[in-house]
mmCIF file of C-alpha atoms and ligand atoms in Angstrom:
data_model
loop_
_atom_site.group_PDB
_atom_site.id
_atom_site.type_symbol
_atom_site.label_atom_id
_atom_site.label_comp_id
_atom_site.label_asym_id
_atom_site.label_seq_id
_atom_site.Cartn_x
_atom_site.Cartn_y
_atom_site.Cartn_z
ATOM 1 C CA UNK A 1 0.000 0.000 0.000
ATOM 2 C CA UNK A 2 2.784 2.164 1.132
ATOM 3 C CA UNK A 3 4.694 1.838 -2.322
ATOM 4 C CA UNK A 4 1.423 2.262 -4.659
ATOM 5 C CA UNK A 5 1.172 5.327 -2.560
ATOM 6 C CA UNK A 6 4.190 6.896 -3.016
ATOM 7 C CA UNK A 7 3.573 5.851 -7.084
ATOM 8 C CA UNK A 8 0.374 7.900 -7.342
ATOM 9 C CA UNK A 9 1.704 10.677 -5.124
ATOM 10 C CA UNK A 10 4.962 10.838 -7.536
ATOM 11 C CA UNK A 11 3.139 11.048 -10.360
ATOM 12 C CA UNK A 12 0.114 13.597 -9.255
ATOM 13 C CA UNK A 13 3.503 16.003 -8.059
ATOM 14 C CA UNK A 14 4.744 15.463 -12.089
ATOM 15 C CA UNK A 15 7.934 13.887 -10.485
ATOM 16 C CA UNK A 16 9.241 11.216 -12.741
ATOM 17 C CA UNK A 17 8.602 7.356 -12.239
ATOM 18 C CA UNK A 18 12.475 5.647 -12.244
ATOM 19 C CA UNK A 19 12.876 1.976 -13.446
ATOM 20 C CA UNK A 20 14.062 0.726 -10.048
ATOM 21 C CA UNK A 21 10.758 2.685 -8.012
ATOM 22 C CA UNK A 22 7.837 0.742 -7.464
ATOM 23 C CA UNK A 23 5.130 0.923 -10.252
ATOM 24 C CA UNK A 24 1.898 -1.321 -10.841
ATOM 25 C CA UNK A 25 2.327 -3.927 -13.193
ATOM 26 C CA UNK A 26 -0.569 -2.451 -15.425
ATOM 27 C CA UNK A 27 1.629 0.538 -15.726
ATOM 28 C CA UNK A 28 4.604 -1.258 -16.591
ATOM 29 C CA UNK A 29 3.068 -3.079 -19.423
ATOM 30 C CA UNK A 30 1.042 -0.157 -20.800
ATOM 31 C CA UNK A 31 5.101 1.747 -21.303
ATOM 32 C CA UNK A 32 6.491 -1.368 -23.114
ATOM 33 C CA UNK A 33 3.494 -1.529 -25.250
ATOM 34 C CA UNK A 34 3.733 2.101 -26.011
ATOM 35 C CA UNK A 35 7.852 2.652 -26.173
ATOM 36 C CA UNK A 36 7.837 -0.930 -28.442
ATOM 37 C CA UNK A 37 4.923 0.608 -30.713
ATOM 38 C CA UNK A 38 7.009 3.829 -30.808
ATOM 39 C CA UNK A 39 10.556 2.136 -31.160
ATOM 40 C CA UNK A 40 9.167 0.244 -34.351
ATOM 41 C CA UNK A 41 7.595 3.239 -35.749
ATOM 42 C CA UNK A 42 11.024 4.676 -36.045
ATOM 43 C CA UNK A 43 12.886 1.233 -37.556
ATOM 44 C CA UNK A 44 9.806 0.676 -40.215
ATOM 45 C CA UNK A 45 9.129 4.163 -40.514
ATOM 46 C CA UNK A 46 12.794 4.280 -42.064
ATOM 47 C CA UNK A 47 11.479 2.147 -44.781
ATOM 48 C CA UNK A 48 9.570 4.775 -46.755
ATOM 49 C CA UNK A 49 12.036 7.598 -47.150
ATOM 50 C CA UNK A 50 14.758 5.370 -47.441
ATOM 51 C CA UNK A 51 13.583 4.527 -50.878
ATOM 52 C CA UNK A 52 14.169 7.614 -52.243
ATOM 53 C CA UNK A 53 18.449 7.818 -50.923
ATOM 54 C CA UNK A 54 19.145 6.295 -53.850
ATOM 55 C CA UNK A 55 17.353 8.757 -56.639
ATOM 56 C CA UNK A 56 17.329 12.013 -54.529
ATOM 57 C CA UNK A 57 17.472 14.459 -57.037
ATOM 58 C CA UNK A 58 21.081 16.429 -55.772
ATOM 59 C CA UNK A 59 24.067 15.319 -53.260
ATOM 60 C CA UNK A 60 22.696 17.985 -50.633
ATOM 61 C CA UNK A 61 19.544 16.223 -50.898
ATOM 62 C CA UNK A 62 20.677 12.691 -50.486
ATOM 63 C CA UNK A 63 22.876 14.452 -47.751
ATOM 64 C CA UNK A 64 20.062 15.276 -45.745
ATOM 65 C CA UNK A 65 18.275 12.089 -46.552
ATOM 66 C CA UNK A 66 20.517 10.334 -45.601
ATOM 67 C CA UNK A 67 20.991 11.980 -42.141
ATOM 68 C CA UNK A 68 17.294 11.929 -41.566
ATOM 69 C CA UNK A 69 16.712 8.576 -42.100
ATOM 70 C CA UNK A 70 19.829 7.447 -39.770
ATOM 71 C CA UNK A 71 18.429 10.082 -37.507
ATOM 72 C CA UNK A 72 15.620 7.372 -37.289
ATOM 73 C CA UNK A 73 17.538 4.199 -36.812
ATOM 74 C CA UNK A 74 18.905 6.791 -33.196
ATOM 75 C CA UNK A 75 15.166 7.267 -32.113
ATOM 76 C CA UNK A 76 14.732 3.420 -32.276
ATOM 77 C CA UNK A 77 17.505 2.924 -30.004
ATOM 78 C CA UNK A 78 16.652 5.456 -27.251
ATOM 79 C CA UNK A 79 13.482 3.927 -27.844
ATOM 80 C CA UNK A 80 14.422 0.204 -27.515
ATOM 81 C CA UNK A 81 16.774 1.267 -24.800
ATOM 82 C CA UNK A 82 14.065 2.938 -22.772
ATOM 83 C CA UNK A 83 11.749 -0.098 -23.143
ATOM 84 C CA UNK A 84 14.534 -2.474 -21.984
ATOM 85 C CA UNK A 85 14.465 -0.259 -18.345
ATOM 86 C CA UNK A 86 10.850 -1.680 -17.920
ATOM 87 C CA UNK A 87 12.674 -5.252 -18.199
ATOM 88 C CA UNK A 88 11.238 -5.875 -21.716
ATOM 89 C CA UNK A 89 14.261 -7.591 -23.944
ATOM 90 C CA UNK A 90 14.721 -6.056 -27.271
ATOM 91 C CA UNK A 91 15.761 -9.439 -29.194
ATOM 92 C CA UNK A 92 11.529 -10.434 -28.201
ATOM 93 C CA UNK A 93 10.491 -7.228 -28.952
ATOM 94 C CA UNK A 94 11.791 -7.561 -32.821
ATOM 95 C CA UNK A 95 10.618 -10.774 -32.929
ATOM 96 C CA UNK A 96 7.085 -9.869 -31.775
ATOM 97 C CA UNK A 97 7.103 -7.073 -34.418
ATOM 98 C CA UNK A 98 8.305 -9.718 -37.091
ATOM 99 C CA UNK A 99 5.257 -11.447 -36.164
ATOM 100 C CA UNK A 100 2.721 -9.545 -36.600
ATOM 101 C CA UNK A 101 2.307 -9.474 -32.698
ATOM 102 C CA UNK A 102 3.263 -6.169 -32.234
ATOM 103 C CA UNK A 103 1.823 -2.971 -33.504
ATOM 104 C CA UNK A 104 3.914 0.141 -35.201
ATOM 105 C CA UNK A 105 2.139 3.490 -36.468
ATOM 106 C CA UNK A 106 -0.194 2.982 -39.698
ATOM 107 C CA UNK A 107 1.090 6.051 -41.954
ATOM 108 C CA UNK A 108 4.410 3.693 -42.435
ATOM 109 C CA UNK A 109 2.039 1.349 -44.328
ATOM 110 C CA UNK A 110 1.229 4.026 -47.270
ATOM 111 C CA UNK A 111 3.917 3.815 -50.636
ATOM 112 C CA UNK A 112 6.485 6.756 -51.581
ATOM 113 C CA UNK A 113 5.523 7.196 -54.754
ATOM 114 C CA UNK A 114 7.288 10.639 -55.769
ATOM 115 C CA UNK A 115 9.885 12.267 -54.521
ATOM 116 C CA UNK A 116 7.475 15.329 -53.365
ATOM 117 C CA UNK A 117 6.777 12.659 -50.804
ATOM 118 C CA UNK A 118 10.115 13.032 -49.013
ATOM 119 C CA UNK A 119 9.209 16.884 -48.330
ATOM 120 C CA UNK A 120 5.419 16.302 -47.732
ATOM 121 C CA UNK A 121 6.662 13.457 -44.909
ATOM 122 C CA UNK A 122 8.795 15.829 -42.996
ATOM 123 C CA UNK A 123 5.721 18.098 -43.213
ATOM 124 C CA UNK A 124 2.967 16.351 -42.037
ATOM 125 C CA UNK A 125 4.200 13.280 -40.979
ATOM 126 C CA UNK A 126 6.952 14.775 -38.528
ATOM 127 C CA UNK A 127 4.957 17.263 -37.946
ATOM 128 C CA UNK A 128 2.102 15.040 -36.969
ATOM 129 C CA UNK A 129 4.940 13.631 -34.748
ATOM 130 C CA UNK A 130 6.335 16.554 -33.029
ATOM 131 C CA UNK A 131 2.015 17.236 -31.862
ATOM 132 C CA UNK A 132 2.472 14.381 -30.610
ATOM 133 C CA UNK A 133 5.544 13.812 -28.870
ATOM 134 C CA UNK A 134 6.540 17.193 -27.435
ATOM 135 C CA UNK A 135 4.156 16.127 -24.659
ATOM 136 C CA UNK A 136 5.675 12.990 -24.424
ATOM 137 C CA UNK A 137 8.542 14.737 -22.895
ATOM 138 C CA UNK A 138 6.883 15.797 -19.384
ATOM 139 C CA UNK A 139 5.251 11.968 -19.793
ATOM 140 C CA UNK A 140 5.470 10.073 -16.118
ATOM 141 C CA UNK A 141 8.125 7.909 -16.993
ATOM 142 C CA UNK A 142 11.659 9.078 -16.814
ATOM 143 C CA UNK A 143 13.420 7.305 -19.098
ATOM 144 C CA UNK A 144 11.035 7.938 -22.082
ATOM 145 C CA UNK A 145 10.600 11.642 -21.149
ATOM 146 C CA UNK A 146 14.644 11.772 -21.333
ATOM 147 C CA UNK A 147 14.505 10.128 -24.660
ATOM 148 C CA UNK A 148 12.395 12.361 -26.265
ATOM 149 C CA UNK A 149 13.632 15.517 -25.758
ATOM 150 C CA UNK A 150 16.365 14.639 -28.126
ATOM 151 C CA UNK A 151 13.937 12.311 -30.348
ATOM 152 C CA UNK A 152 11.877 16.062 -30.537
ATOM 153 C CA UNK A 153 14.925 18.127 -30.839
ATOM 154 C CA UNK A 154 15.604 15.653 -34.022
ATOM 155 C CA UNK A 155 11.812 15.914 -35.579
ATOM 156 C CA UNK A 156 12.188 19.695 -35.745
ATOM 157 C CA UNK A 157 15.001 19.369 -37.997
ATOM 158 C CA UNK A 158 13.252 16.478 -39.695
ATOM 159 C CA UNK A 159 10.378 19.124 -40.101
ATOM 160 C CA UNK A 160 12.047 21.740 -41.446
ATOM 161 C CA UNK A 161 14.144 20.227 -44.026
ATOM 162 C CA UNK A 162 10.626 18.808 -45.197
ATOM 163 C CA UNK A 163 9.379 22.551 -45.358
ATOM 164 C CA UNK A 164 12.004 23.720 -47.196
ATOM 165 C CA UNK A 165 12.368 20.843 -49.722
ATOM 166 C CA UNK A 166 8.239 21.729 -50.351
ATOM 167 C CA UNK A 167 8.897 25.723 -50.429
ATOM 168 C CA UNK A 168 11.764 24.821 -53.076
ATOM 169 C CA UNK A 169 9.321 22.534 -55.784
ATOM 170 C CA UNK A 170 6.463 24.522 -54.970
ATOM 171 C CA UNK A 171 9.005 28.245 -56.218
ATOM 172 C CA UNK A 172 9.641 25.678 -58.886
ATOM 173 C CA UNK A 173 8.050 24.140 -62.354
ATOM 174 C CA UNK A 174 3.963 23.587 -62.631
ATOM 175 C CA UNK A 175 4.560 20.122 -63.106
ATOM 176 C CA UNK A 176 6.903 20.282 -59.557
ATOM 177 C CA UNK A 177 3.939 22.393 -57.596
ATOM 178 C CA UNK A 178 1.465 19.605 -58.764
ATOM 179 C CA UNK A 179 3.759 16.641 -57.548
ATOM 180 C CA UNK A 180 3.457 18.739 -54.041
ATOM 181 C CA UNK A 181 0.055 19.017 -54.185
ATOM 182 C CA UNK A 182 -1.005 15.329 -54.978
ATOM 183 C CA UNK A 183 1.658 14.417 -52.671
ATOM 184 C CA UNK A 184 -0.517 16.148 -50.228
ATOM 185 C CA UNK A 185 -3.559 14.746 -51.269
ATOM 186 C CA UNK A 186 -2.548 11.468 -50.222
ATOM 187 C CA UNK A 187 -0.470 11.719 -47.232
ATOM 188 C CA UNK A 188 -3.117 14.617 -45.428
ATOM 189 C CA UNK A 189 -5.575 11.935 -43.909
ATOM 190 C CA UNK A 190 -3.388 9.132 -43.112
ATOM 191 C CA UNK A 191 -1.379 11.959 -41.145
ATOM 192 C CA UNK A 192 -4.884 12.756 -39.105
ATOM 193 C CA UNK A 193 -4.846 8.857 -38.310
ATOM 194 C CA UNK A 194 -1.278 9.057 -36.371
ATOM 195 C CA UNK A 195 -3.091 10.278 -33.693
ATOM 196 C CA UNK A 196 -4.947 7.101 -32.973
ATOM 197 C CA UNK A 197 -9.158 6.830 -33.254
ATOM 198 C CA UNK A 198 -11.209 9.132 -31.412
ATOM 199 C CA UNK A 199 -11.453 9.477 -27.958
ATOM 200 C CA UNK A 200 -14.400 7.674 -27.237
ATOM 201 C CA UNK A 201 -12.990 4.575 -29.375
ATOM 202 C CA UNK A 202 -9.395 5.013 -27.474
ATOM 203 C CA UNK A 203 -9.370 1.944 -25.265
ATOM 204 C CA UNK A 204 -6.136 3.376 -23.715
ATOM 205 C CA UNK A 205 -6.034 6.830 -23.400
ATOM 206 C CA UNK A 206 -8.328 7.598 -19.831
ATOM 207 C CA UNK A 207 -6.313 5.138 -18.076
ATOM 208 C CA UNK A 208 -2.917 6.929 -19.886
ATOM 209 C CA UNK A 209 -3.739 10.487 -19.121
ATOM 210 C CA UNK A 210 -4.325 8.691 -14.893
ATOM 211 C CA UNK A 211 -0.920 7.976 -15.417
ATOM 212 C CA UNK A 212 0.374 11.073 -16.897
ATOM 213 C CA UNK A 213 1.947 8.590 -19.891
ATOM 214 C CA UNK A 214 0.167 10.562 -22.188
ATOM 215 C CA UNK A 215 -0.404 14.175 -21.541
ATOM 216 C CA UNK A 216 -3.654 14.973 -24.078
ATOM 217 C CA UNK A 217 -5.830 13.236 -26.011
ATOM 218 C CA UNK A 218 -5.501 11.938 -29.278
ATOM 219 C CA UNK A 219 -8.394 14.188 -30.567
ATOM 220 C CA UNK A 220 -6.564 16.964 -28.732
ATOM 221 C CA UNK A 221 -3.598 16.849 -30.611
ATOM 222 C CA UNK A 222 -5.206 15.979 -33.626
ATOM 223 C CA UNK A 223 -7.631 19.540 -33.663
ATOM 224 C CA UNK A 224 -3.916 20.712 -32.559
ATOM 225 C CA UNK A 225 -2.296 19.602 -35.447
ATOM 226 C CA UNK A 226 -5.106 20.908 -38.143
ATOM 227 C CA UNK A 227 -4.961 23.963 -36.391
ATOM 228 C CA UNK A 228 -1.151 24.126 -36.798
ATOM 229 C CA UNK A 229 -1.224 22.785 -40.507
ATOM 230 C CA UNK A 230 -3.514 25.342 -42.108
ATOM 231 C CA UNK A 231 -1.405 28.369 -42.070
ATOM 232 C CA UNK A 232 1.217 26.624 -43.127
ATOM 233 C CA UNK A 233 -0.102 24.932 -45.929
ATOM 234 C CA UNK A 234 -1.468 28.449 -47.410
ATOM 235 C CA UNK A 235 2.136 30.097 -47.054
ATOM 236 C CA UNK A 236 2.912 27.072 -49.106
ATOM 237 C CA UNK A 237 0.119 27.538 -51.988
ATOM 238 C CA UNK A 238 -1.373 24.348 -51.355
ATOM 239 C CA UNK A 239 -4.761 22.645 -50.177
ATOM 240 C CA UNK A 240 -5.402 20.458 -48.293
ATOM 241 C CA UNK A 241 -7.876 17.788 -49.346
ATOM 242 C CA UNK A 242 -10.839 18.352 -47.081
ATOM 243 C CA UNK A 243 -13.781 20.763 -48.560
ATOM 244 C CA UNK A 244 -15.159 20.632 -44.590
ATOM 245 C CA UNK A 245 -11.434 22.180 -43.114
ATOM 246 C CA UNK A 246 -13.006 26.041 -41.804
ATOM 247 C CA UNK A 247 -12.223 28.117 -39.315
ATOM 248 C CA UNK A 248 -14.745 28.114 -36.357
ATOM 249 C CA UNK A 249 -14.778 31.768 -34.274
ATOM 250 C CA UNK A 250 -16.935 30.006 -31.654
ATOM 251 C CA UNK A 251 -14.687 26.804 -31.096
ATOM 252 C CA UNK A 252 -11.520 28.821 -31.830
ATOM 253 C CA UNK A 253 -10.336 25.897 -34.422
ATOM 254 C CA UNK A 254 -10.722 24.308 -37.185
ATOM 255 C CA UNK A 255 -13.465 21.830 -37.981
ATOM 256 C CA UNK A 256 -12.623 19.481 -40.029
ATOM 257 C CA UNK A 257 -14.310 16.353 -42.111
ATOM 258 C CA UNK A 258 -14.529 13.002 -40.806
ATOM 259 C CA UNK A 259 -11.860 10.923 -40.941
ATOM 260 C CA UNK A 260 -12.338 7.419 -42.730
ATOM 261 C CA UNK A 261 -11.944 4.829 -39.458
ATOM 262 C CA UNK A 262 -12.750 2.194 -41.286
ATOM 263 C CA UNK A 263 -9.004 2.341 -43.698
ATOM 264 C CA UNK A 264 -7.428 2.995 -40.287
ATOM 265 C CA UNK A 265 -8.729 -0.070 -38.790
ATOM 266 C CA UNK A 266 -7.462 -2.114 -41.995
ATOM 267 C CA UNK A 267 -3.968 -0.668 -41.983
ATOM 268 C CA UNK A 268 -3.963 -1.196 -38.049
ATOM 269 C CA UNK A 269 -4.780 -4.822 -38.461
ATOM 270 C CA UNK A 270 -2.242 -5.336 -41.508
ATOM 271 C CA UNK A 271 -4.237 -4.858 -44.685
ATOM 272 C CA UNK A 272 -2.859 -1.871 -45.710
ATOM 273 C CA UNK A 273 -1.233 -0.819 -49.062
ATOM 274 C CA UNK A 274 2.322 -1.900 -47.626
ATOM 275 C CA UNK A 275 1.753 -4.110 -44.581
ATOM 276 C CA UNK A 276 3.071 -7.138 -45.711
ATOM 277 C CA UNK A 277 6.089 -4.921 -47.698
ATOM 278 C CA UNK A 278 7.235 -3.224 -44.555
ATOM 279 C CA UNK A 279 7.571 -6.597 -41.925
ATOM 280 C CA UNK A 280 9.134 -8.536 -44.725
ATOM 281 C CA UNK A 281 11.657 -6.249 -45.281
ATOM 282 C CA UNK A 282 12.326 -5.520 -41.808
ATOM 283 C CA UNK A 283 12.471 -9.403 -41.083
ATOM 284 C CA UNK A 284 14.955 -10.012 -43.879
ATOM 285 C CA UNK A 285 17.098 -7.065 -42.856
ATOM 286 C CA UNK A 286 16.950 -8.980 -38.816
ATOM 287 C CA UNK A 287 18.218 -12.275 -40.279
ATOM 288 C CA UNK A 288 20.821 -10.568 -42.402
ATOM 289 C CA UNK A 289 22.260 -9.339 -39.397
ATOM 290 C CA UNK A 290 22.100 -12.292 -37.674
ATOM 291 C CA UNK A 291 25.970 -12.539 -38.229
ATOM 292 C CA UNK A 292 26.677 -8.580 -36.890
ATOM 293 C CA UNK A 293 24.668 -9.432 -33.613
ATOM 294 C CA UNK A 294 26.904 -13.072 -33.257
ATOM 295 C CA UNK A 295 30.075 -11.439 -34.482
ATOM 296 C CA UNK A 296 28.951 -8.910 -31.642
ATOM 297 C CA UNK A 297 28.408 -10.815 -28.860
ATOM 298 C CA UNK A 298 31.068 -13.184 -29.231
ATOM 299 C CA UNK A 299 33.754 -10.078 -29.234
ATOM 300 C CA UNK A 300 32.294 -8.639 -26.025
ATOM 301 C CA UNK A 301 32.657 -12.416 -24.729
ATOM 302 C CA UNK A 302 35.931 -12.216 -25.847
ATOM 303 C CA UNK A 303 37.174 -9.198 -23.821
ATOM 304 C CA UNK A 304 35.259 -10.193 -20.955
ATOM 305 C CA UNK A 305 37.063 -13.097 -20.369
ATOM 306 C CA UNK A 306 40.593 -11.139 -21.076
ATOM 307 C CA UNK A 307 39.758 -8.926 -18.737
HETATM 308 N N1 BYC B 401 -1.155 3.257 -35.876
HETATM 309 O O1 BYC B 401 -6.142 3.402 -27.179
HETATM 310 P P1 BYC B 401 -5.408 4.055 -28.286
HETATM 311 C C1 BYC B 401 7.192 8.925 -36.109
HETATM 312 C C2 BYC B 401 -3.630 1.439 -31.766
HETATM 313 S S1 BYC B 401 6.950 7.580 -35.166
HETATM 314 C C3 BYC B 401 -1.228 1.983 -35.414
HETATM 315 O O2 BYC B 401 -5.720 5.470 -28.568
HETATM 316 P P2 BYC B 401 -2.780 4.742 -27.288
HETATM 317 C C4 BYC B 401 8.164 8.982 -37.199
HETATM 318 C C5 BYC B 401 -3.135 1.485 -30.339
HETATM 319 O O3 BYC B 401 -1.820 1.006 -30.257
HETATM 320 C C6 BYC B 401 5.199 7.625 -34.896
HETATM 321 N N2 BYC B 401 -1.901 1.638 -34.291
HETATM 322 O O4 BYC B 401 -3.830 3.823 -28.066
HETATM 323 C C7 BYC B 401 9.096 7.966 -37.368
HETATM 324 C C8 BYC B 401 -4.149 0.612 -29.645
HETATM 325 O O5 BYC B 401 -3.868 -0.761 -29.874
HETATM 326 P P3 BYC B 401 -3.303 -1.740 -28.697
HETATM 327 C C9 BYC B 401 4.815 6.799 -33.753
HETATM 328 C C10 BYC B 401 -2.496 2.642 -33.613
HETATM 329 O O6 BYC B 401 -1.524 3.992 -27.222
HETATM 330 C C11 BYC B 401 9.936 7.968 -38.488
HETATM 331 C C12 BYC B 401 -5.426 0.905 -30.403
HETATM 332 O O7 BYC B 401 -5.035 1.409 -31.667
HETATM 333 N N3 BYC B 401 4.580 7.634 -32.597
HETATM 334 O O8 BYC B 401 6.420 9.767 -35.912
HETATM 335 O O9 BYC B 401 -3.343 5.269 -26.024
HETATM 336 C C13 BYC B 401 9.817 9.002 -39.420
HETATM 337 C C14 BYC B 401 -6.293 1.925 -29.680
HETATM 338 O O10 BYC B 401 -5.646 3.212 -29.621
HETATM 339 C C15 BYC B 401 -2.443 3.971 -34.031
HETATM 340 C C16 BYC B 401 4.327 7.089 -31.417
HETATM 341 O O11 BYC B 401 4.294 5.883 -31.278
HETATM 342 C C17 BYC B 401 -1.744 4.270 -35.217
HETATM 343 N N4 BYC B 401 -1.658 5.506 -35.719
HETATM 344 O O12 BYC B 401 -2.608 6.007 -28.268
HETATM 345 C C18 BYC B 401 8.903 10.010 -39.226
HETATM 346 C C19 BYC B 401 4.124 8.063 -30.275
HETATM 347 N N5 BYC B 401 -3.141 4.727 -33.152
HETATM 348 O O13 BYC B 401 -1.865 -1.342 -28.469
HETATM 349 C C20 BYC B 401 8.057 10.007 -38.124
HETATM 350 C C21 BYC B 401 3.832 7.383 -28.969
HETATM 351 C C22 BYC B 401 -3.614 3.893 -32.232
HETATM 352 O O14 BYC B 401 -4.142 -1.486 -27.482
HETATM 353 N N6 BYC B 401 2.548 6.758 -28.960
HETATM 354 N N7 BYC B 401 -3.246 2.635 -32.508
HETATM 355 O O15 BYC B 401 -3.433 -3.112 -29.289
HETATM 356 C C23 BYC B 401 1.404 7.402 -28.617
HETATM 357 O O16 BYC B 401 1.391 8.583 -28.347
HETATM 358 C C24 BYC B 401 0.153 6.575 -28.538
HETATM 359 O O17 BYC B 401 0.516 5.218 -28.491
HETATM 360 C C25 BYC B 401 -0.833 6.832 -29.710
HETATM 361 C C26 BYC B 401 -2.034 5.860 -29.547
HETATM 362 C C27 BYC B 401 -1.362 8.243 -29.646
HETATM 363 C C28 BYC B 401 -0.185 6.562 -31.056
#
């Protein structure tokens, strides 16, 4: 009684939760299922972009590619690392993500098919992420909080470049400004999905927000994300996709059209456009490094027995 105490009363001062403090086993679980979710949106999310390294259209651009996407591979680490604090072991966590037993965010499930999708990505997509995890950084759990701040510091960049890579085609050709804007087309509603179904359908979130792990709703950040994306898509020239998006004086936001939950569920539950793509490749890529991870482990064996 004494230790759930001092839990709740830790987390109602917005002190952070340590991984050798007490914490109920409910709590435990819900971080690994969120940090693994999170840690394998990074990996798979590297997936998408990365198939453009190869054909980006300059050296500063496959420069900055390049970085982002390694910038990526990082946030799975902290991630993975964080997770492994709650005593989760990373080796299961891959293999329950191989498996289809383990979820990672739906908008890595949609194709690249341009290369306006690189710069509409960092746009929405990180953008989408940054709503989302800037709270995550004041989230109960110290080890995740501490890993994000540098995961957010990243997505700004990530953001940016993605800005500026848009601002460039769209000063460009007409054929460049409509790659942008089908680009958007496509990538504005899966974006609104990041944020996970609505409230009332969020089996996770009232019990999250008890435990400080998440900080606002999905539908929060969502309306903050619209809210955020409008100006910025105008400075840009483009539109977005949704003839309901207007600006409401009594709400002070932006309504917006409904969102289709029924190709979220689909893509959640691995019938998306590149489900099946994205585990394969990320299972191949696991046994192909099956001979890093021994050569690894057998060095470090090594040394510890010389020393
Ligand atoms: N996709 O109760 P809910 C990135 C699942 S990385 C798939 O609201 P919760 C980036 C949810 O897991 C982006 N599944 O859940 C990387 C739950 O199922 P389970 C990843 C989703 O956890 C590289 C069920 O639906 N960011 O941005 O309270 C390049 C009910 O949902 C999704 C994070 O992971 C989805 N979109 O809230 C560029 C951030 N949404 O587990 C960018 C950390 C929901 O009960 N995560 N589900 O079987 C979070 O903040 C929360 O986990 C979420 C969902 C807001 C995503």
């Amino acid at each position: 009684m004494d230790l759930e105490r001092e839990f709740e009363q830790t987390v109602a001062a917005d002190h952070r939760v340590e991984p050798r403090d007490w914490m109920p086993d409910g709590y435990r679980a819900t971080l690994v299922r969120q940090i693994a979710q999170h840690a394998h949106s990074e990996i798979i999310g590297m997936q998408p972009e990365g198939n453009w390294i190869s054909r980006a259209p300059s050296l500063r651009r496959k420069a900055i590619l390049l970085a982002k996407v390694q910038d990526e591979a990082g946030h799975g680490l902290y991630l993975y690392a964080a997770a492994e604090t709650l005593g989760a072991d990373r080796e299961e966590l891959t293999e329950k993500l191989i498996a289809g037993r383990q979820k990672y965010s739906s908008i890595f499930n949609y194709p690249t098919l341009t290369y306006a999708d690189v710069g509409v990505i960092g746009w929405l997509v990180d953008g989408a992420a940054i709503c989302n995890q800037v709270p995550l950084c004041r989230t109960s759990y110290g080890p995740y909080a501490r890993a994000m701040i540098r995961v957010c510091k990243e997505e700004s960049f990530h953001q940016r470049q993605g800005y500026e890579l848009l601002m460039t085609m769209m000063s460009g050709t007409e054929q460049q400004r409509a790659l942008v804007q089908e680009s958007v087309d496509r990538w504005w509603w899966p974006s609104l999905m990041m944020f996970g179904p609505p409230d009332a359908e969020s089996s996770n979130t009232e019990q999250s927000m008890l435990w400080r792990i998440k900080r606002h709703t999905n539908d929060e950040l969502r309306q903050r994300f619209v809210d955020m994306s409008v100006p910025q898509a105008a400075k840009l020239g483009v539109t977005l996709p949704d003839p309901h998006l207007v600006w409401n004086a009594e709400r002070g936001h932006h309504d917006f059209g409904e969102i289709d939950w029924t190709e979220f569920w689909q893509v959640v539950k691995g019938a998306g456009p590149c489900n099946a793509q994205r585990v394969e490749h990320r299972r191949k890529a696991h046994e192909d490094g099956a001979w890093v991870r021994e050569a690894a482990t057998a060095y470090a064996r090594k040394k510890e027995q010389a020393a």
